Short mmCIF file of C-alpha atoms and ligand atoms in Angstrom, two decimals:
data_model
loop_
_atom_site.label_atom_id
_atom_site.label_comp_id
_atom_site.label_asym_id
_atom_site.label_seq_id
_atom_site.Cartn_x
_atom_site.Cartn_y
_atom_site.Cartn_z
CA MET J 1 31.36 119.84 8.90
CA TYR J 2 29.46 117.23 6.84
CA GLU J 3 26.70 117.14 9.46
CA LYS J 4 26.42 120.94 9.57
CA GLU J 5 26.57 121.76 5.84
CA THR J 6 23.13 122.44 4.34
CA LYS J 7 24.00 123.15 0.69
CA PRO J 8 23.55 119.85 -1.20
CA THR J 9 26.45 120.22 -3.66
CA SER J 10 28.98 121.01 -0.96
CA LYS J 11 27.54 118.29 1.27
CA ALA J 12 27.99 115.78 -1.56
CA ALA J 13 31.61 116.88 -2.04
CA LEU J 14 32.27 116.48 1.69
CA LYS J 15 30.74 112.99 1.60
CA THR J 16 33.06 112.05 -1.26
CA ILE J 17 36.08 113.41 0.62
CA VAL J 18 35.23 111.42 3.75
CA GLU J 19 34.59 108.23 1.74
CA ASN J 20 37.88 108.81 -0.05
CA PHE J 21 39.74 108.87 3.30
CA GLY J 22 38.31 105.44 4.11
CA ILE J 23 39.07 103.92 0.68
CA ALA J 24 42.64 105.28 0.73
CA GLU J 25 43.21 103.77 4.17
CA GLU J 26 41.72 100.39 3.26
CA THR J 27 43.52 100.07 -0.07
CA HIS J 28 46.81 101.73 1.03
CA THR J 29 46.59 104.20 -1.83
CA VAL J 30 47.18 107.94 -1.70
CA MET J 31 44.08 110.05 -1.03
CA CYS J 32 45.02 112.64 -3.66
CA GLN J 33 47.17 112.27 -6.78
CA ASP J 34 49.16 115.36 -5.78
CA THR J 35 51.31 113.98 -2.96
CA GLY J 36 52.98 117.33 -2.43
CA ILE J 37 56.44 118.77 -2.13
CA HIS J 38 58.32 117.41 0.88
CA ILE J 39 58.73 119.63 3.91
CA TYR J 40 59.95 118.53 7.33
CA TYR J 41 59.71 120.24 10.72
CA VAL J 42 62.44 118.99 13.02
CA ASN J 43 62.18 119.92 16.69
CA ILE J 44 65.39 119.10 18.51
CA GLY J 45 65.26 118.61 22.25
CA GLU J 46 68.18 120.56 23.67
CA LYS J 47 69.33 117.41 25.48
CA PHE J 48 68.95 115.03 22.50
CA PRO J 49 72.39 113.44 22.13
CA LYS J 50 72.87 112.99 18.36
CA ILE J 51 71.65 115.05 15.41
CA GLU J 52 74.49 114.37 12.98
CA GLY J 53 73.30 113.03 9.59
CA ILE J 54 69.68 114.15 9.97
CA GLU J 55 69.52 115.91 6.58
CA GLU J 56 70.84 112.92 4.66
CA THR J 57 68.47 110.61 6.57
CA LEU J 58 65.45 112.74 5.69
CA ARG J 59 66.45 112.91 2.02
CA LYS J 60 66.71 109.13 1.99
CA ALA J 61 63.30 108.91 3.67
CA SER J 62 61.74 111.00 0.90
CA VAL J 63 63.38 108.87 -1.81
CA ARG J 64 62.22 105.65 -0.14
CA ALA J 65 58.66 106.88 0.41
CA THR J 66 58.46 108.04 -3.23
CA LYS J 67 59.36 104.55 -4.38
CA GLU J 68 57.51 102.43 -1.83
CA VAL J 69 54.19 104.26 -1.21
CA PRO J 70 54.48 105.29 -4.15
CA LEU J 71 54.34 109.09 -4.18
CA ARG J 72 54.19 111.32 -7.23
CA PRO J 73 57.61 112.83 -8.00
CA ASN J 74 57.05 116.56 -7.53
CA ALA J 75 60.52 118.14 -7.39
CA VAL J 76 61.09 120.14 -10.60
CA ASN J 77 64.12 122.31 -11.42
CA PRO J 78 62.66 125.84 -11.84
CA ILE J 79 65.58 127.07 -13.99
CA VAL J 80 66.27 124.38 -16.56
CA GLY J 81 63.17 122.22 -16.05
CA GLY J 82 63.16 118.49 -15.45
CA ASN J 83 61.74 116.42 -12.62
CA SER J 84 64.31 114.80 -10.30
CA GLY J 85 62.03 111.75 -10.12
CA ASP J 86 62.48 111.09 -6.40
CA ASN J 87 61.09 114.17 -4.60
CA THR J 88 64.55 115.50 -3.78
CA GLY J 89 66.50 118.37 -5.30
CA ARG J 90 68.16 121.64 -4.39
CA HIS J 91 66.78 122.66 -0.95
CA ILE J 92 64.12 119.94 -1.30
CA PRO J 93 63.06 118.32 0.95
CA PHE J 94 63.01 121.60 2.84
CA ILE J 95 63.83 121.14 6.51
CA ASN J 96 62.77 123.58 9.23
CA TYR J 97 64.64 123.34 12.54
CA ASP J 98 63.60 124.42 16.04
CA PHE J 99 64.92 123.67 19.53
CA ILE J 100 62.78 122.43 22.41
CA PRO J 101 64.19 123.65 25.73
CA GLY J 102 64.87 120.98 28.35
CA GLU J 103 63.69 117.97 26.28
CA GLU J 104 65.61 114.81 25.42
CA TYR J 105 63.69 113.73 22.33
CA LEU J 106 63.83 114.56 18.63
CA GLU J 107 60.43 115.25 17.02
CA ILE J 108 60.09 115.00 13.25
CA THR J 109 57.01 116.01 11.30
CA VAL J 110 56.73 115.27 7.60
CA PHE J 111 54.39 117.62 5.78
CA PRO J 112 53.87 116.93 2.06
CA LYS J 113 52.27 120.13 0.74
CA GLY J 114 49.96 120.06 -2.28
CA GLY J 115 50.59 122.53 -5.11
CA GLY J 116 47.00 123.71 -5.61
CA SER J 117 46.68 125.10 -2.10
CA GLU J 118 50.27 126.38 -2.09
CA ASN J 119 49.53 128.43 -5.23
CA MET J 120 46.95 130.44 -3.29
CA CYS J 121 49.25 131.45 -0.40
CA ALA J 122 49.87 135.19 -0.20
CA LEU J 123 52.00 137.86 1.44
CA ALA J 124 51.16 141.54 1.96
CA MET J 125 53.50 144.20 3.28
CA LEU J 126 50.82 146.35 4.87
CA LYS J 127 51.25 149.83 6.28
CA PRO J 128 51.32 149.76 10.10
CA GLY J 129 48.32 152.13 10.14
CA GLN J 130 46.18 149.47 8.44
CA GLY J 131 46.31 147.50 11.69
CA ILE J 132 44.15 144.48 12.51
CA LYS J 133 41.38 145.75 10.22
CA GLY J 134 43.81 145.70 7.28
CA ILE J 135 45.02 142.22 8.20
CA LYS J 136 41.44 140.87 8.37
CA LYS J 137 40.65 142.40 4.97
CA PHE J 138 43.80 140.90 3.44
CA VAL J 139 43.00 137.42 4.79
CA ILE J 140 39.39 137.50 3.57
CA ASP J 141 40.38 138.95 0.17
CA THR J 142 42.98 136.18 -0.23
CA ILE J 143 40.39 133.48 0.47
CA ILE J 144 37.80 135.07 -1.86
CA ASN J 145 40.41 135.39 -4.60
CA ALA J 146 41.39 131.73 -4.11
CA GLY J 147 37.79 130.48 -4.40
CA GLY J 148 37.71 126.76 -5.12
CA GLN J 149 41.32 126.58 -6.37
CA PRO J 150 42.99 125.45 -3.11
CA CYS J 151 40.50 122.52 -2.80
CA PRO J 152 38.39 123.64 0.18
CA PRO J 153 37.60 122.94 2.94
CA VAL J 154 40.89 124.57 3.85
CA VAL J 155 42.87 125.28 6.97
CA VAL J 156 44.17 128.85 6.98
CA GLY J 157 47.45 129.79 8.65
CA VAL J 158 48.11 133.48 9.25
CA GLY J 159 51.49 134.96 10.14
CA ILE J 160 51.71 138.58 11.30
CA GLY J 161 54.78 140.75 11.85
CA GLY J 162 58.49 139.92 11.84
CA GLY J 163 59.51 140.43 8.21
CA ALA J 164 58.31 139.05 4.87
CA ASP J 165 60.02 135.67 5.32
CA ILE J 166 59.13 135.43 9.02
CA ALA J 167 55.42 136.11 8.42
CA LEU J 168 55.26 133.39 5.73
CA LYS J 169 57.13 130.88 7.88
CA LEU J 170 54.85 131.57 10.86
CA ALA J 171 51.77 131.24 8.64
CA LYS J 172 52.78 127.85 7.28
CA LYS J 173 53.87 126.53 10.67
CA GLN J 174 50.36 127.20 12.02
CA LEU J 175 49.12 124.42 9.70
CA MET J 176 50.84 121.98 12.11
CA ARG J 177 48.43 122.87 14.94
CA PRO J 178 45.50 120.47 15.53
CA LEU J 179 42.01 121.47 14.38
CA GLY J 180 40.11 123.36 17.08
CA HIS J 181 43.30 124.35 18.92
CA ARG J 182 43.14 128.01 19.92
CA HIS J 183 46.03 130.40 20.49
CA SER J 184 46.95 130.85 24.16
CA ASP J 185 46.58 134.63 23.83
CA PRO J 186 42.82 135.35 24.16
CA GLU J 187 42.96 138.20 21.65
CA LEU J 188 44.56 135.97 19.04
CA ALA J 189 42.12 133.15 19.87
CA LYS J 190 39.22 135.55 19.28
CA LEU J 191 40.75 136.73 16.01
CA GLU J 192 41.06 133.09 14.89
CA GLU J 193 37.39 132.47 15.64
CA ASP J 194 36.23 135.73 14.04
CA LEU J 195 38.18 135.03 10.85
CA LEU J 196 36.90 131.45 10.68
CA LYS J 197 33.31 132.71 10.85
CA ALA J 198 33.98 135.43 8.27
CA ILE J 199 35.68 132.99 5.86
CA ASN J 200 32.78 130.55 6.08
CA MET J 201 30.40 133.45 5.38
CA THR J 202 32.01 133.86 1.94
CA GLY J 203 29.91 130.87 0.84
CA ILE J 204 32.73 129.35 -1.27
CA GLY J 205 32.06 125.93 0.23
CA SER J 206 33.64 122.55 -0.23
CA MET J 207 35.58 122.35 -3.55
CA GLY J 208 34.15 125.81 -4.35
CA LEU J 209 30.66 124.40 -4.89
CA GLY J 210 28.93 126.88 -2.58
CA GLY J 211 28.42 126.08 1.08
CA ASN J 212 27.40 127.63 4.38
CA VAL J 213 30.02 126.14 6.68
CA SER J 214 32.47 124.25 4.48
CA THR J 215 34.97 126.83 3.17
CA ALA J 216 37.37 126.51 6.09
CA LEU J 217 37.90 123.96 8.84
CA ASP J 218 39.97 126.30 10.96
CA VAL J 219 42.11 129.44 11.13
CA LYS J 220 45.39 129.58 13.08
CA ILE J 221 47.33 132.76 13.74
CA GLU J 222 50.77 133.56 15.12
CA TYR J 223 52.66 136.82 15.33
CA ALA J 224 56.16 138.16 15.78
CA HIS J 225 57.13 141.67 16.85
CA ARG J 226 57.51 143.90 13.79
CA HIS J 227 59.68 146.77 12.60
CA PRO J 228 57.99 150.15 13.33
CA ALA J 229 57.73 150.81 9.58
CA SER J 230 56.22 147.48 8.49
CA LEU J 231 53.24 145.25 9.05
CA PRO J 232 53.83 142.03 7.11
CA ALA J 233 50.87 139.65 6.90
CA ALA J 234 51.00 136.20 5.32
CA VAL J 235 48.37 133.60 4.54
CA ALA J 236 49.21 129.90 4.12
CA ILE J 237 46.46 127.64 2.85
CA GLN J 238 46.16 123.90 3.41
CA CYS J 239 43.68 121.89 1.34
CA TRP J 240 41.42 119.10 2.66
CA ALA J 241 44.22 116.59 1.92
CA ALA J 242 45.99 117.75 5.08
CA ARG J 243 48.63 115.06 5.37
CA LYS J 244 51.18 115.20 8.11
CA SER J 245 52.80 112.72 10.38
CA THR J 246 54.87 113.19 13.52
CA ALA J 247 57.22 110.83 15.31
CA ARG J 248 59.26 111.32 18.47
CA ILE J 249 62.61 109.60 18.73
CA TYR J 250 64.13 109.09 22.19
CA PRO J 251 67.83 108.69 23.07
CA ASP J 252 67.26 104.92 23.64
CA LYS J 253 66.08 104.74 19.94
CA ARG J 254 62.45 104.21 20.97
CA VAL J 255 60.07 105.74 18.39
CA GLU J 256 56.65 107.06 19.34
CA PHE J 257 54.23 107.92 16.53
CA LEU J 258 52.09 110.85 17.64
CA THR J 259 49.71 111.20 14.71
CA HIS J 260 49.11 107.67 13.46
CA LYS J 261 49.51 104.01 14.35
CA GLU J 262 52.71 102.27 13.36
CA ALA J 263 52.20 100.48 10.03
S1 SF4 B 1 45.36 121.21 -3.45
FE1 SF4 B 1 45.31 119.39 -2.11
S2 SF4 B 1 43.43 118.25 -2.60
FE2 SF4 B 1 43.84 119.74 -4.27
S3 SF4 B 1 44.97 118.56 -5.80
FE3 SF4 B 1 46.51 119.56 -4.49
S4 SF4 B 1 46.96 118.11 -2.82
FE4 SF4 B 1 45.09 117.40 -3.85
#
């Protein structure tokens, strides 16, 4: 993206972002002060022998990471106020569970999600007659409305169908897919590419500074069958600080890190 961007302000912002990655890695400091709210995706192989205690283990992991990295405490009580101070609280960390047919391993992804990009996520309960055209318009309108607020370049996850909650969950889960990965359904793959082009044509650019190619790094879409009367569409936005890490744990306690080297 840095090589392709021609607008000088956006290019400069991209350069800073890339340099920041390197400095954060060298100095073992966080690459953005907002270290997110803690979300986990747990994929359980149907033949994995022991899952008992997973929630408590992940809570402890969040507490330990908050202290040792350190991470900014981001879990605030929305009713009475007050920060828990350790990134845990009611339903936080939030844990998503899925089963993997036939597999023996447990796969855990930690996904700390920044607040600025989360604030720009959106849901629309469209009329079925609005169809794909309506969905495209909603996605583009959401990105234009967000402008520089979600810290572009962004990755955009789109969830279509199901119900309100299902569309939002599908949208956010798409942020787990690697950059450049296309949906296996050719129609969805084409829609991903078309939307990526259209979003970059908005000219928002890196950090909202105006750019030709640096508004979005990618668009990922998934759908669920819908009720005849509804067409839910959801947009989840991930900022440039796209931090996630995945490990696979095998029954013999071997751990394989899929996204990074072991520290
Ligand atoms: S949206 Fe992302 S890059 Fe921006 S402040 Fe939050 S975590 Fe950092």
